[in-house]
Short mmCIF file of C-alpha atoms in Angstrom, two decimals:
data_model
loop_
_atom_site.label_atom_id
_atom_site.label_comp_id
_atom_site.label_asym_id
_atom_site.label_seq_id
_atom_site.Cartn_x
_atom_site.Cartn_y
_atom_site.Cartn_z
CA UNK A 1467 4.51 41.04 21.03
CA UNK A 1468 8.04 40.71 19.69
CA UNK A 1469 10.88 40.67 22.19
CA UNK A 1470 14.42 41.87 21.64
CA UNK A 1471 15.52 38.45 20.33
CA UNK A 1472 12.84 38.44 17.62
CA UNK A 1473 13.58 42.03 16.67
CA UNK A 1474 17.23 41.09 16.27
CA UNK A 1475 16.19 38.14 14.09
CA UNK A 1476 14.15 40.42 11.83
CA UNK A 1477 16.97 42.97 11.69
CA UNK A 1478 19.52 40.22 11.08
CA UNK A 1479 17.25 38.13 8.92
CA UNK A 1480 19.45 38.61 5.90
CA UNK A 1481 22.44 37.13 7.73
CA UNK A 1482 20.39 34.13 8.83
CA UNK A 1483 18.99 33.71 5.33
CA UNK A 1484 22.50 33.97 3.86
CA UNK A 1485 23.61 31.15 6.17
CA UNK A 1486 20.97 28.85 4.65
CA UNK A 1487 21.69 29.99 1.10
CA UNK A 1488 25.40 29.26 1.55
CA UNK A 1489 24.47 25.81 2.83
CA UNK A 1490 22.15 24.90 -0.04
CA UNK A 1491 24.67 26.20 -2.60
CA UNK A 1492 26.92 23.26 -1.66
CA UNK A 1493 24.17 20.74 -2.44
CA UNK A 1494 23.27 19.18 -5.76
CA UNK A 1495 19.47 19.24 -5.82
CA UNK A 1496 19.17 22.74 -7.31
CA UNK A 1497 15.80 23.48 -8.90
CA UNK A 1498 14.63 19.97 -9.62
CA UNK A 1499 10.99 19.64 -10.64
CA UNK A 1500 10.33 17.78 -7.37
CA UNK A 1501 11.23 20.92 -5.33
CA UNK A 1502 11.13 20.47 -1.55
CA UNK A 1503 8.54 17.67 -1.62
CA UNK A 1504 11.20 15.00 -1.98
CA UNK A 1505 12.14 12.33 0.59
CA UNK A 1506 15.92 12.36 1.14
CA UNK A 1507 17.11 10.96 4.52
CA UNK A 1508 20.77 11.83 3.80
CA UNK A 1509 19.88 15.48 3.25
CA UNK A 1510 17.72 15.51 6.39
CA UNK A 1511 20.70 14.33 8.43
CA UNK A 1512 22.77 17.19 6.99
CA UNK A 1513 20.03 19.66 7.99
CA UNK A 1514 20.03 18.12 11.48
CA UNK A 1515 23.82 18.51 11.71
CA UNK A 1516 23.30 22.25 11.16
CA UNK A 1517 20.93 22.30 14.14
CA UNK A 1518 17.90 23.11 11.96
CA UNK A 1519 15.58 20.30 13.11
CA UNK A 1520 13.88 20.80 16.49
CA UNK A 1521 15.28 24.32 16.59
CA UNK A 1522 12.83 25.59 19.22
CA UNK A 1523 12.82 22.48 21.43
CA UNK A 1524 14.60 22.22 24.81
CA UNK A 1525 18.26 21.26 24.56
CA UNK A 1526 17.73 18.27 26.85
CA UNK A 1527 15.66 16.70 24.04
CA UNK A 1528 18.16 17.52 21.30
CA UNK A 1529 16.68 20.90 20.41
CA UNK A 1530 18.36 24.26 19.99
CA UNK A 1531 16.16 26.50 22.18
CA UNK A 1532 16.01 29.08 19.41
CA UNK A 1533 13.03 31.29 18.61
CA UNK A 1534 10.04 30.48 16.41
CA UNK A 1535 11.02 33.33 14.10
CA UNK A 1536 14.52 31.91 13.65
CA UNK A 1537 12.97 28.57 12.75
CA UNK A 1538 10.63 30.31 10.34
CA UNK A 1539 13.49 32.05 8.52
CA UNK A 1540 15.46 28.79 8.21
CA UNK A 1541 12.55 26.67 6.99
CA UNK A 1542 11.29 29.28 4.54
CA UNK A 1543 14.73 29.53 2.95
CA UNK A 1544 15.03 25.74 2.65
CA UNK A 1545 11.62 25.51 1.00
CA UNK A 1546 12.24 28.45 -1.34
CA UNK A 1547 15.47 26.78 -2.47
CA UNK A 1548 13.61 23.55 -3.23
CA UNK A 1549 15.66 21.64 -0.65
CA UNK A 1550 14.43 18.02 -0.24
CA UNK A 1551 13.14 18.27 3.34
CA UNK A 1552 10.14 15.93 3.15
CA UNK A 1553 11.71 13.10 5.19
CA UNK A 1554 11.91 15.04 8.45
CA UNK A 1555 9.20 17.61 7.72
CA UNK A 1556 6.17 16.18 9.57
CA UNK A 1557 8.18 15.20 12.64
CA UNK A 1558 9.85 18.60 12.91
CA UNK A 1559 6.76 20.65 12.08
CA UNK A 1560 4.05 19.03 14.18
CA UNK A 1561 5.04 15.80 15.95
CA UNK A 1562 7.72 17.44 18.08
CA UNK A 1563 5.42 20.28 19.20
CA UNK A 1564 2.55 17.90 20.07
CA UNK A 1565 4.87 15.63 22.07
CA UNK A 1566 6.23 18.62 23.96
CA UNK A 1567 2.69 19.85 24.66
CA UNK A 1568 0.94 16.57 25.52
CA UNK A 1569 3.37 13.65 25.32
CA UNK A 1570 4.72 11.66 28.26
CA UNK A 1571 8.31 12.01 29.40
CA UNK A 1572 8.90 8.51 28.03
CA UNK A 1573 7.80 9.56 24.52
CA UNK A 1574 9.80 12.79 24.64
CA UNK A 1575 13.01 11.00 25.61
CA UNK A 1576 12.35 8.16 23.14
CA UNK A 1577 11.60 10.24 20.06
CA UNK A 1578 12.63 13.89 20.22
CA UNK A 1579 16.44 13.39 20.21
CA UNK A 1580 16.15 10.99 17.26
CA UNK A 1581 13.92 13.41 15.34
CA UNK A 1582 16.33 16.29 15.99
CA UNK A 1583 19.19 14.10 14.72
CA UNK A 1584 17.37 13.44 11.44
CA UNK A 1585 17.08 9.73 12.24
CA UNK A 1586 13.36 9.33 12.91
CA UNK A 1587 10.63 10.11 10.36
CA UNK A 1588 6.86 10.28 10.78
CA UNK A 1589 3.79 10.00 8.57
CA UNK A 1590 0.30 11.24 9.46
CA UNK A 1591 -2.69 8.94 9.98
CA UNK A 1592 -5.72 11.21 10.00
CA UNK A 1593 -7.80 11.05 6.79
CA UNK A 1594 -9.94 7.99 6.06
CA UNK A 1595 -12.10 6.69 3.21
CA UNK A 1596 -15.62 8.18 3.45
CA UNK A 1597 -14.40 10.65 6.08
CA UNK A 1598 -11.86 12.74 4.23
CA UNK A 1599 -10.60 15.59 6.38
CA UNK A 1600 -13.53 15.37 8.82
CA UNK A 1601 -11.63 13.88 11.73
CA UNK A 1602 -14.74 13.68 13.89
CA UNK A 1603 -16.14 10.94 11.64
CA UNK A 1604 -13.12 8.61 11.58
CA UNK A 1605 -13.90 4.90 11.97
CA UNK A 1606 -10.49 3.42 12.74
CA UNK A 1607 -10.82 2.12 16.27
CA UNK A 1608 -8.47 1.18 19.08
CA UNK A 1609 -9.83 -1.41 21.53
CA UNK A 1610 -8.31 -1.87 24.98
CA UNK A 1611 -6.13 -4.94 25.41
CA UNK A 1612 -3.73 -6.19 28.05
CA UNK A 1613 -0.92 -3.60 28.24
CA UNK A 1614 -2.08 -1.59 25.25
CA UNK A 1615 -4.56 -1.28 22.39
CA UNK A 1616 -5.55 -3.23 19.29
CA UNK A 1617 -6.03 -0.99 16.23
CA UNK A 1618 -8.28 -1.92 13.30
CA UNK A 1619 -9.29 0.20 10.34
CA UNK A 1620 -7.88 2.13 7.42
CA UNK A 1621 -6.19 5.46 6.69
CA UNK A 1622 -5.72 7.10 3.32
CA UNK A 1623 -3.56 9.86 1.81
CA UNK A 1624 -0.75 9.07 4.26
CA UNK A 1625 2.27 10.72 2.65
CA UNK A 1626 5.44 8.57 2.64
CA UNK A 1627 3.93 5.99 5.02
CA UNK A 1628 5.99 3.41 3.12
CA UNK A 1629 9.22 5.09 4.31
CA UNK A 1630 8.31 6.47 7.74
CA UNK A 1631 9.38 4.89 11.03
CA UNK A 1632 6.24 5.96 12.92
CA UNK A 1633 2.70 7.15 12.27
CA UNK A 1634 0.87 9.86 14.22
CA UNK A 1635 -2.37 7.85 14.46
CA UNK A 1636 -5.87 9.07 15.29
CA UNK A 1637 -8.31 6.37 16.34
CA UNK A 1638 -11.64 6.10 18.08
CA UNK A 1639 -11.40 4.64 21.57
CA UNK A 1640 -15.12 5.02 22.28
CA UNK A 1641 -18.18 4.88 19.98
CA UNK A 1642 -19.18 7.89 17.89
CA UNK A 1643 -21.67 10.17 19.68
CA UNK A 1644 -23.43 12.63 17.37
CA UNK A 1645 -24.15 14.87 20.37
CA UNK A 1646 -20.45 15.09 21.13
CA UNK A 1647 -18.66 14.36 17.86
CA UNK A 1648 -15.23 15.43 19.02
CA UNK A 1649 -15.03 13.17 22.06
CA UNK A 1650 -13.63 9.65 22.10
CA UNK A 1651 -10.75 10.22 19.66
CA UNK A 1652 -7.28 9.27 20.90
CA UNK A 1653 -3.83 9.93 19.48
CA UNK A 1654 -1.07 7.28 19.36
CA UNK A 1655 2.49 6.91 18.13
CA UNK A 1656 2.38 3.78 15.96
CA UNK A 1657 5.55 1.88 15.07
CA UNK A 1658 5.22 1.25 11.31
CA UNK A 1659 7.17 -2.02 11.64
CA UNK A 1660 4.43 -3.51 13.85
CA UNK A 1661 2.78 -6.77 12.68
CA UNK A 1662 -0.65 -6.33 11.07
CA UNK A 1663 0.10 -3.17 9.07
CA UNK A 1664 -0.36 -3.18 5.28
CA UNK A 1665 0.78 -0.15 3.24
CA UNK A 1666 -0.56 0.15 -0.31
CA UNK A 1667 0.69 2.79 -2.76
CA UNK A 1668 -1.53 5.46 -4.30
CA UNK A 1669 0.00 6.77 -7.52
CA UNK A 1670 -0.84 10.36 -8.33
CA UNK A 1671 -1.48 12.05 -11.70
CA UNK A 1672 2.29 12.34 -12.26
CA UNK A 1673 2.61 8.58 -11.63
CA UNK A 1674 4.67 9.32 -8.51
CA UNK A 1675 4.25 7.41 -5.28
CA UNK A 1676 4.04 9.57 -2.19
CA UNK A 1677 0.50 8.92 -0.91
CA UNK A 1678 -0.59 5.59 0.56
CA UNK A 1679 -3.51 3.80 2.07
CA UNK A 1680 -2.65 2.04 5.33
CA UNK A 1681 -4.67 -0.88 6.68
CA UNK A 1682 -4.56 -2.02 10.33
CA UNK A 1683 -5.50 -5.56 11.31
CA UNK A 1684 -5.44 -5.82 15.13
CA UNK A 1685 -2.17 -3.89 15.37
CA UNK A 1686 -0.93 -3.80 18.97
CA UNK A 1687 0.07 -0.40 20.37
CA UNK A 1688 1.55 -0.32 23.91
CA UNK A 1689 -0.05 1.99 26.49
CA UNK A 1690 3.21 3.95 26.63
CA UNK A 1691 2.68 5.11 23.03
CA UNK A 1692 -0.57 7.00 23.76
CA UNK A 1693 -0.21 10.79 23.40
CA UNK A 1694 -2.02 12.89 25.99
CA UNK A 1695 -5.31 11.75 27.48
CA UNK A 1696 -7.50 8.93 26.19
CA UNK A 1697 -10.46 10.29 24.21
CA UNK A 1698 -9.21 13.88 24.25
CA UNK A 1699 -7.17 14.12 21.05
CA UNK A 1700 -9.47 16.66 19.42
CA UNK A 1701 -8.09 19.57 21.45
CA UNK A 1702 -4.57 18.33 20.82
CA UNK A 1703 -5.04 18.02 17.07
CA UNK A 1704 -6.53 21.51 16.72
CA UNK A 1705 -3.24 23.06 17.81
CA UNK A 1706 -1.27 20.54 15.73
CA UNK A 1707 -3.20 21.42 12.58
CA UNK A 1708 -2.38 25.10 13.05
CA UNK A 1709 1.29 24.11 12.74
CA UNK A 1710 0.46 22.04 9.64
CA UNK A 1711 -1.61 24.68 7.85
CA UNK A 1712 0.17 27.96 8.54
CA UNK A 1713 3.69 27.14 7.41
CA UNK A 1714 5.46 28.34 4.29
CA UNK A 1715 5.06 24.89 2.68
CA UNK A 1716 1.38 25.77 2.14
CA UNK A 1717 2.19 28.52 -0.34
CA UNK A 1718 5.59 27.52 -1.73
CA UNK A 1719 4.39 24.39 -3.53
CA UNK A 1720 4.91 25.96 -6.96
CA UNK A 1721 7.50 28.56 -6.00
CA UNK A 1722 10.13 26.77 -8.12
CA UNK A 1723 7.89 27.18 -11.18
CA UNK A 1724 7.34 30.87 -10.43
CA UNK A 1725 11.09 31.57 -10.20
CA UNK A 1726 11.69 29.54 -13.38
CA UNK A 1727 8.99 31.60 -15.12
CA UNK A 1728 10.60 34.88 -14.05
CA UNK A 1729 13.96 33.58 -15.32
CA UNK A 1730 12.37 32.87 -18.72
CA UNK A 1731 10.91 36.34 -19.35
CA UNK A 1732 12.88 39.48 -20.20
CA UNK A 1733 12.43 43.25 -20.19
CA UNK A 1734 10.33 43.06 -23.35
CA UNK A 1735 7.53 41.14 -21.67
CA UNK A 1736 4.01 42.27 -22.61
CA UNK A 1737 2.30 44.42 -19.99
CA UNK A 1738 -0.54 41.92 -19.58
CA UNK A 1739 1.90 39.09 -18.85
CA UNK A 1740 3.86 41.29 -16.43
CA UNK A 1741 0.62 42.01 -14.60
CA UNK A 1742 -0.19 38.29 -14.34
CA UNK A 1743 3.22 37.58 -12.82
CA UNK A 1744 3.04 40.65 -10.59
CA UNK A 1745 -0.25 39.51 -9.09
CA UNK A 1746 1.07 36.11 -7.99
CA UNK A 1747 4.30 37.67 -6.69
CA UNK A 1748 2.18 40.03 -4.57
CA UNK A 1749 0.28 37.01 -3.23
CA UNK A 1750 3.57 35.34 -2.31
CA UNK A 1751 4.66 38.42 -0.37
CA UNK A 1752 1.29 38.67 1.43
CA UNK A 1753 1.41 35.02 2.52
CA UNK A 1754 5.03 35.42 3.59
CA UNK A 1755 4.00 38.25 5.93
CA UNK A 1756 1.00 36.31 7.27
CA UNK A 1757 3.07 33.19 7.99
CA UNK A 1758 5.75 35.29 9.66
CA UNK A 1759 3.15 36.90 11.92
CA UNK A 1760 1.74 33.50 12.88
CA UNK A 1761 5.26 32.26 13.71
CA UNK A 1762 5.62 35.20 16.09
CA UNK A 1763 2.22 34.47 17.67
CA UNK A 1764 3.00 30.76 18.09
CA UNK A 1765 6.04 31.79 20.09
CA UNK A 1766 3.59 33.41 22.51
CA UNK A 1767 1.62 30.17 22.73
CA UNK A 1768 -1.31 31.42 20.67
CA UNK A 1769 -3.76 28.95 19.12
CA UNK A 1770 -4.77 30.36 15.73
CA UNK A 1771 -6.88 27.79 13.86
CA UNK A 1772 -8.85 30.41 11.89
CA UNK A 1773 -5.82 32.32 10.62
CA UNK A 1774 -3.96 29.07 9.92
CA UNK A 1775 -6.91 27.81 7.85
CA UNK A 1776 -6.97 31.14 5.98
CA UNK A 1777 -3.25 30.85 5.12
CA UNK A 1778 -3.74 27.29 3.88
CA UNK A 1779 -6.77 28.26 1.75
CA UNK A 1780 -5.04 31.30 0.22
CA UNK A 1781 -1.87 29.25 -0.32
CA UNK A 1782 -3.85 26.60 -2.19
CA UNK A 1783 -5.29 29.25 -4.51
CA UNK A 1784 -1.79 30.60 -5.18
CA UNK A 1785 -0.23 27.19 -5.83
CA UNK A 1786 -3.02 26.35 -8.27
CA UNK A 1787 -2.83 29.75 -9.99
CA UNK A 1788 0.91 29.71 -10.72
CA UNK A 1789 0.78 26.88 -13.32
CA UNK A 1790 -2.09 28.68 -15.10
CA UNK A 1791 -0.10 31.92 -15.23
CA UNK A 1792 3.00 30.04 -16.42
CA UNK A 1793 1.08 28.41 -19.29
CA UNK A 1794 -0.49 31.73 -20.28
CA UNK A 1795 2.83 33.62 -20.32
CA UNK A 1796 5.09 30.89 -21.68
CA UNK A 1797 3.00 29.57 -24.53
CA UNK A 1798 4.02 26.36 -26.26
CA UNK A 1799 5.70 28.30 -29.08
CA UNK A 1800 7.71 30.33 -26.56
CA UNK A 1801 8.76 27.19 -24.70
CA UNK A 1802 9.93 25.60 -27.93
CA UNK A 1803 11.92 28.73 -28.81
CA UNK A 1804 13.56 29.02 -25.38
CA UNK A 1805 17.06 27.48 -24.94
CA UNK A 1806 15.97 26.35 -21.45
CA UNK A 1807 12.46 25.45 -22.53
CA UNK A 1808 12.80 21.71 -21.86
CA UNK A 1809 13.78 22.27 -18.22
CA UNK A 1810 10.94 24.78 -17.83
CA UNK A 1811 8.55 22.32 -19.45
CA UNK A 1812 9.49 19.59 -16.92
CA UNK A 1813 8.90 21.93 -13.97
CA UNK A 1814 5.61 23.15 -15.47
CA UNK A 1815 4.44 19.59 -16.18
CA UNK A 1816 5.01 18.47 -12.60
CA UNK A 1817 3.43 21.57 -11.05
CA UNK A 1818 0.36 21.20 -13.26
CA UNK A 1819 -0.11 17.54 -12.34
CA UNK A 1820 0.37 18.15 -8.60
CA UNK A 1821 -1.75 21.32 -8.37
CA UNK A 1822 -5.16 19.58 -7.94
CA UNK A 1823 -3.88 17.78 -4.81
CA UNK A 1824 -3.03 21.01 -3.02
CA UNK A 1825 -6.71 21.48 -2.15
CA UNK A 1826 -6.66 18.12 -0.31
CA UNK A 1827 -3.41 18.21 1.66
CA UNK A 1828 -3.72 19.66 5.14
CA UNK A 1829 -7.51 19.82 4.94
CA UNK A 1830 -9.91 20.19 2.03
CA UNK A 1831 -11.09 23.62 0.96
CA UNK A 1832 -14.58 22.87 2.32
CA UNK A 1833 -13.24 21.99 5.77
CA UNK A 1834 -10.96 25.03 5.86
CA UNK A 1835 -13.70 27.45 4.87
CA UNK A 1836 -15.97 25.94 7.50
CA UNK A 1837 -13.30 26.68 10.12
CA UNK A 1838 -12.92 30.23 8.82
CA UNK A 1839 -16.70 30.80 8.86
CA UNK A 1840 -16.92 29.53 12.43
CA UNK A 1841 -13.96 31.66 13.47
CA UNK A 1842 -15.58 34.88 12.24
CA UNK A 1843 -18.99 34.02 13.64
CA UNK A 1844 -20.84 32.95 10.48
CA UNK A 1845 -21.61 29.41 11.71
#
């Protein structure tokens, strides 16, 4: 249920959105093909100076004690503008909330103020070769040692691991038990400067380097860096993944291309092309409303894995559909005839090359649909 603060946010949403739009107008990144998926520590520090990282966290940890809906409005506007937020994104979106929910006081005081200041960036260490998004089958293990743990194994698809200060690491601390697949997995904060870590780049179809494989060779992690309870990370990660899958970033991956497409067409557009564009715009509005509702529910402490998986799956379909619609409406001859066709072509090229990866990030389509089926009683 919305309280008076949230109602005021919705009523005053335009003012809050205008605040962000005025801020981004002073920046120089406008409508680059990279959109918001760009790692820019200087920009993240500017966002932090506005109080827009850790917005909902307690003030004693550097947060702003603002509502989830206020955070939603701010982050959605930054993403829609194509602001380069990738450096602080994972830490703000999911590491902060999991530390507040399950982390020790030591970890909260060590990390949250630095994250809120835009000075501490995280990567995610979940997926593995031969395991994919099935976290229950991970093989990276952490063995008990004097004063901590020794980690051995390999992660893959770790975005910006080569630039992050820490990794949110999932590792097995007891052998796999097929009768209880979700037990024995533990979550750690791993200092990426630790000896024994090797980060290898994975270049994507666009020849960009954001993904990595990360190899651990007896990497020591102090006991103090364990999050929550040993062997009980599955319950923790379920709530964390809801944060990862339900946000606006899951359906604004190609929003820059959609706005560029709308800028290219005029009132004489063919009815069939207008219908194509209208359909994806309607999908954007639907996902906006769903994400907004989830933000309100999260404020109440709700755990919504099924709805979060649904948003991610629908968002993937949208982000993969927009490049197809753009190519159908703006044919090659139209692009060549357009005075801004080269810029449009660059945005279209990048969106087309990145689109296949959207069905991997944040959980594959197969995993997500399994969660949805279980949530509605079909499994």
